mmCIF file of C-alpha atoms in Angstrom:
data_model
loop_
_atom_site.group_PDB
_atom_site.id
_atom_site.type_symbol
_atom_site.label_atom_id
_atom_site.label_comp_id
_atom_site.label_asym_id
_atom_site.label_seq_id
_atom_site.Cartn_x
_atom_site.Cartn_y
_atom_site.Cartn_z
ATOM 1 C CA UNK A 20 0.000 0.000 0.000
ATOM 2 C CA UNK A 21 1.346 3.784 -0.844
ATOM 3 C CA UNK A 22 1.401 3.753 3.241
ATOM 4 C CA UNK A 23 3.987 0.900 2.905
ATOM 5 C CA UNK A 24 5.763 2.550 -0.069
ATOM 6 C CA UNK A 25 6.934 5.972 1.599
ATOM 7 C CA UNK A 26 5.992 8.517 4.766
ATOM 8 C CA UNK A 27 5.577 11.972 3.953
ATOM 9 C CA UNK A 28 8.667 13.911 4.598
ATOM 10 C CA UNK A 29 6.605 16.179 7.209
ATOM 11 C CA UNK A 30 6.465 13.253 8.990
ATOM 12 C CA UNK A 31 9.696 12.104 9.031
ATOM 13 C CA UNK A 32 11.049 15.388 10.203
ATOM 14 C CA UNK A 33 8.282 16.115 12.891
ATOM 15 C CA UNK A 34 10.658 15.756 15.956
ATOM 16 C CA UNK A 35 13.240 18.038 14.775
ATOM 17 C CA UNK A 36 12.647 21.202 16.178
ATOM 18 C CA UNK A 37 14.715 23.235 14.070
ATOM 19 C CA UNK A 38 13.391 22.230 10.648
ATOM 20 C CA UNK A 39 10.242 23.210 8.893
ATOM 21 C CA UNK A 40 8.540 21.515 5.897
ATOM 22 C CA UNK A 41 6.799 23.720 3.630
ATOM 23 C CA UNK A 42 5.075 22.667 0.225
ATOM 24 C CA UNK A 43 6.259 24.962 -2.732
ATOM 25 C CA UNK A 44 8.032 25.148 -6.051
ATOM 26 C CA UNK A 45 11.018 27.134 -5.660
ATOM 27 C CA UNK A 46 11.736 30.112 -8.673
ATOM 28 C CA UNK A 47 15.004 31.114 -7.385
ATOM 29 C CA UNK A 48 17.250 30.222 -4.799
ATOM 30 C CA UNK A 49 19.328 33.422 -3.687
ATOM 31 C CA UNK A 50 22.576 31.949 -1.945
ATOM 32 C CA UNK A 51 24.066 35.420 -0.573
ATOM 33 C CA UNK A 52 20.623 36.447 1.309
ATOM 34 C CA UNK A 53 20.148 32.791 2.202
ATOM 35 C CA UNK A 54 16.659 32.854 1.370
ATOM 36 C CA UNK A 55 14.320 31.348 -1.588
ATOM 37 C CA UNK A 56 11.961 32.595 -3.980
ATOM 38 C CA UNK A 57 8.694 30.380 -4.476
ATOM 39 C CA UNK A 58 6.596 30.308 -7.253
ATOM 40 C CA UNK A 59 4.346 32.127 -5.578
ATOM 41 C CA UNK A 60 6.187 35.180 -5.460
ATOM 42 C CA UNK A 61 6.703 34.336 -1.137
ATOM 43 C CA UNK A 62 10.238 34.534 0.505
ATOM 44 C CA UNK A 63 11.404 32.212 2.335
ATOM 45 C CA UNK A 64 14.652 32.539 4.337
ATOM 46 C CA UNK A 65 16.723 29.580 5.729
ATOM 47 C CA UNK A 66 19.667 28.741 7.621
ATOM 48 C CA UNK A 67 20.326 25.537 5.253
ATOM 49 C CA UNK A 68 18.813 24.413 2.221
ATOM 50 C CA UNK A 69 18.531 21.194 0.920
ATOM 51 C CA UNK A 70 17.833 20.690 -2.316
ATOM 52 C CA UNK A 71 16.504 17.639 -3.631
ATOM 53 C CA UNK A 72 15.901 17.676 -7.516
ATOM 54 C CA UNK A 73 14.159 14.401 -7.845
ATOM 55 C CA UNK A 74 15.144 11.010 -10.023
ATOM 56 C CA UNK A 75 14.656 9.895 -13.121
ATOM 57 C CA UNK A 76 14.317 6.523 -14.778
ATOM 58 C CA UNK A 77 17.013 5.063 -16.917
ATOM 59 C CA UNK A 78 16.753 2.781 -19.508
ATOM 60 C CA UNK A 79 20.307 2.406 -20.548
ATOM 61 C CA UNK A 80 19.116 4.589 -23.858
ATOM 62 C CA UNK A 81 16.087 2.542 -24.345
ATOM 63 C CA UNK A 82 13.333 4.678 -24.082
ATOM 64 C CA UNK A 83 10.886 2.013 -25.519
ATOM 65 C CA UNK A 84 11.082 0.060 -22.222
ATOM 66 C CA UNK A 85 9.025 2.628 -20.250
ATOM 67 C CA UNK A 86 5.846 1.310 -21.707
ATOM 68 C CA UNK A 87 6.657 -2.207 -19.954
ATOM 69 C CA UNK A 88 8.889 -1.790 -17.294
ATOM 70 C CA UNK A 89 7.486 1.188 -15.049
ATOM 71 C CA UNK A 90 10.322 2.758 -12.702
ATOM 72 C CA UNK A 91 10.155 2.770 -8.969
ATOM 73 C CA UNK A 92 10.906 6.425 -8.566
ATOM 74 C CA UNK A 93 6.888 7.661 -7.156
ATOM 75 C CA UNK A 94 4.213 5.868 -4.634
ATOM 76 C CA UNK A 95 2.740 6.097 -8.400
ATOM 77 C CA UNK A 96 5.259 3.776 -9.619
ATOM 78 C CA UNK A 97 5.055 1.466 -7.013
ATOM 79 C CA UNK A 98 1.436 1.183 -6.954
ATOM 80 C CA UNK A 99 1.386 0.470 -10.636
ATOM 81 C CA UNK A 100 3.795 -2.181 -10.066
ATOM 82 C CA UNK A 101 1.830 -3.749 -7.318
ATOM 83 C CA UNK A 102 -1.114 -3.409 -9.598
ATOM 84 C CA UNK A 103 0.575 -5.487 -12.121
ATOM 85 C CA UNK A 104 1.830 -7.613 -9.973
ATOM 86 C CA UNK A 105 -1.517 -9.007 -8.403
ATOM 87 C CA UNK A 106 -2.949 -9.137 -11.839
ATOM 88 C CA UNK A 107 -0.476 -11.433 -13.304
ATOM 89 C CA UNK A 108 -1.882 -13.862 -10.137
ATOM 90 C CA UNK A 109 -5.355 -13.141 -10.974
ATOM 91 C CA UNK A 110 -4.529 -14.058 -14.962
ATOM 92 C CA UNK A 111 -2.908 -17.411 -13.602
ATOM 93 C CA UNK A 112 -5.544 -18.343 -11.511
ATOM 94 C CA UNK A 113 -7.942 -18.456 -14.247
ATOM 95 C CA UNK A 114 -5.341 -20.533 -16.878
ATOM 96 C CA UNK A 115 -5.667 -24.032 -16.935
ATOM 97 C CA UNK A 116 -2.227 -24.407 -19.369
ATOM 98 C CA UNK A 117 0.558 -25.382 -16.301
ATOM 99 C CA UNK A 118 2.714 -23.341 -18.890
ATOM 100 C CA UNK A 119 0.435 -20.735 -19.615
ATOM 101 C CA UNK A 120 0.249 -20.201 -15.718
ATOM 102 C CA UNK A 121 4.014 -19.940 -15.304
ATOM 103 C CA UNK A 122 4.519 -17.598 -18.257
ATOM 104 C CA UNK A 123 2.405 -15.136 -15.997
ATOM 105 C CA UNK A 124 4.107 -15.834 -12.491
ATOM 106 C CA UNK A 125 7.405 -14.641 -14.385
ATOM 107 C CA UNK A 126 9.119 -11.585 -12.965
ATOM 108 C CA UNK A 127 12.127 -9.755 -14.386
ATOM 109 C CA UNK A 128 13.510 -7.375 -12.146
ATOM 110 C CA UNK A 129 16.515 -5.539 -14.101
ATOM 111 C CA UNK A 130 19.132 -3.563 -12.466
ATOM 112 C CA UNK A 131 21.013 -5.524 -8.967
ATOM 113 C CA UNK A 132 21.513 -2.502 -7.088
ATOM 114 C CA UNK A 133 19.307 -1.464 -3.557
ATOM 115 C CA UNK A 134 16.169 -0.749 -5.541
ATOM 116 C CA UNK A 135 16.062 -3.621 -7.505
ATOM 117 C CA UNK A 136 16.827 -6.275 -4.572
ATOM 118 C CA UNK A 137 13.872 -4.566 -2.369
ATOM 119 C CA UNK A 138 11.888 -4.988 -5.271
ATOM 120 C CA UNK A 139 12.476 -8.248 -6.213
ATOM 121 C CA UNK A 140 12.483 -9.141 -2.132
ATOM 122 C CA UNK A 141 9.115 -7.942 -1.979
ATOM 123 C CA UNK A 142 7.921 -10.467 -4.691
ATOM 124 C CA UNK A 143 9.460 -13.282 -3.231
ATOM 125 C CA UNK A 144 7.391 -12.294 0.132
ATOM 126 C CA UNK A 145 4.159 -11.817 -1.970
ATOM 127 C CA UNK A 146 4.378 -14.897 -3.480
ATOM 128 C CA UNK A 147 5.377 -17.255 -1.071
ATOM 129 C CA UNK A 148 3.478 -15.520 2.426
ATOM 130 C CA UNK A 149 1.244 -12.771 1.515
ATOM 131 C CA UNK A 150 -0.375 -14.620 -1.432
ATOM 132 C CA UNK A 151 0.015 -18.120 0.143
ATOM 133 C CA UNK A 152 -3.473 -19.174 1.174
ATOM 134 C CA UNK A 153 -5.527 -16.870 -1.671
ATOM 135 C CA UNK A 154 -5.709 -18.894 -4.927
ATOM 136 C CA UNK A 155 -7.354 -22.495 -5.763
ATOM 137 C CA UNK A 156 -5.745 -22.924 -9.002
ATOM 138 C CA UNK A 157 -2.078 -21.780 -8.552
ATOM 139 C CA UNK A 158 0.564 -22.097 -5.493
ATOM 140 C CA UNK A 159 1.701 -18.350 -5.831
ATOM 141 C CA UNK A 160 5.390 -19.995 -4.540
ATOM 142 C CA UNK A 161 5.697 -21.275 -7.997
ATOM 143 C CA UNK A 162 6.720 -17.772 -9.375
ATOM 144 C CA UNK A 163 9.737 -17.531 -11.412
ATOM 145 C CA UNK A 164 11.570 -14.016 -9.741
ATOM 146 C CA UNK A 165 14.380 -13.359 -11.702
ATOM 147 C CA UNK A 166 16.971 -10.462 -10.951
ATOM 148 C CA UNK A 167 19.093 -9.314 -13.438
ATOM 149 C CA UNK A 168 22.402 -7.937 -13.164
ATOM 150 C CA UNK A 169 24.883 -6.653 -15.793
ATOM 151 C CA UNK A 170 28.079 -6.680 -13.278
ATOM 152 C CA UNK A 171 29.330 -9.659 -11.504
ATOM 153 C CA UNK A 172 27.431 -9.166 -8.260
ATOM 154 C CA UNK A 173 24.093 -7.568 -6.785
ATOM 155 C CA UNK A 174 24.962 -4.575 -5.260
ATOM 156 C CA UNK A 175 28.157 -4.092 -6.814
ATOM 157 C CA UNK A 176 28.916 -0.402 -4.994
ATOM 158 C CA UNK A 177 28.882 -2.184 -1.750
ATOM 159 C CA UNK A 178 31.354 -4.447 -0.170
ATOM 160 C CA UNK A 179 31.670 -8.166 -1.323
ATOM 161 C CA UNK A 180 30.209 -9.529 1.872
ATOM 162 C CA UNK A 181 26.718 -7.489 1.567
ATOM 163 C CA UNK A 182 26.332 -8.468 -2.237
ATOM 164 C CA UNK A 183 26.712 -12.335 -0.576
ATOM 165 C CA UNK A 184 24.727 -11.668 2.285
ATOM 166 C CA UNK A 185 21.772 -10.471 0.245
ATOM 167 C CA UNK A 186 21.964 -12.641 -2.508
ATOM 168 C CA UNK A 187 21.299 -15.373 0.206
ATOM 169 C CA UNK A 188 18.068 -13.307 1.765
ATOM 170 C CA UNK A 189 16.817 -13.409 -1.742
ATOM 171 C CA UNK A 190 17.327 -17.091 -2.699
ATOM 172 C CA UNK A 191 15.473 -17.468 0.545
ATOM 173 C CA UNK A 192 12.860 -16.001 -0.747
ATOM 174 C CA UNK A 193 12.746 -17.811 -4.066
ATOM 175 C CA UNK A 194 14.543 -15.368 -6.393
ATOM 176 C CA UNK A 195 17.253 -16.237 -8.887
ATOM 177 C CA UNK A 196 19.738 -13.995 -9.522
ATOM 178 C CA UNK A 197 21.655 -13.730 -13.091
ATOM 179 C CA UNK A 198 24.704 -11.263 -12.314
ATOM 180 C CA UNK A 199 27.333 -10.624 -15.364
ATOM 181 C CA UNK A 200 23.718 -10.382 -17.559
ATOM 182 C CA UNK A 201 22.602 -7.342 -19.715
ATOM 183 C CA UNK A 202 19.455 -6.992 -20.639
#
């Protein structure tokens, strides 16, 4: 649930006294006065600024992928994800082609870093808890989870042991990793 996905950043920062969180689009930032320009035309003054531009997506300079592979950059994303995700169950359930059913309970999850092994963690938990008792036709634990990889580890920023140490979490969970693969 978009609950699950993120907590709104007022939230987060509620307990520190010194910070407040203020909805606006900033026009101009001026570094000298230390204060912004919204928008709005308001002035805002500040002791520190953060500023967080946002992510994009990136398809390795395939644009064509967006249509089928929807980032995980908004509670949007995720929610569309999730929304494809229990579909593909609901499609299965109604197959009776053992085939046909495990062409739908395939997931590719492409890129190895943090994002991508959360991801593909949280299908491995749908599928073999969350989803466990909820079908007649299918055994949700039959899902193919597949995590690709083009270097020749998960998490290959981080040290050795972590890439190891997660790549066992996730075959725990029923998810297949294929590092040194480019998609």
């Amino acid at each position: 649930s978009p609950g699950e996905i993120t907590s709104p950043l007022r939230n987060v920062l509620n307990r520190q006294k010194n910070t407040r969180v203020l909805l606006g689009e900033v026009a101009d930032i001026d570094a000298a006065a230390r204060e912004l320009t919204l928008r709005d035309g308001a002035r805002i003054p500040y002791d520190t600024v953060v500023v967080a531009t946002g992510a994009t997506h990136h398809y390795f300079g395939h644009p064509e992928w967006a249509a089928l592979a929807p980032g995980l950059k908004t509670v949007e994303d995720a929610t569309e994800i999730r929304t494809r995700v229990l579909l593909a169950f609901e499609r299965a359930e109604r197959l009776t082609n053992r085939d046909e059913q495990l062409a739908e309970l395939t997931f590719v999850v492409v890129g190895g870093g943090p994002t991508g092994l959360e991801l593909a963690g949280a299908l491995g938990e749908i599928s073999r808890d969350t989803l466990r008792s909820d079908f007649r036709n299918i055994n949700p634990a039959d899902a193919n989870i597949f995590l690709i990889e083009g270097e020749d580890r998960l998490l290959p920023v981080f040290p050795s042991s972590l890439s190891h140490a997660a790549e066992k979490a996730l075959i725990r969970l029923g998810v297949r990793s294929r590092t040194g693969t480019r998609v």
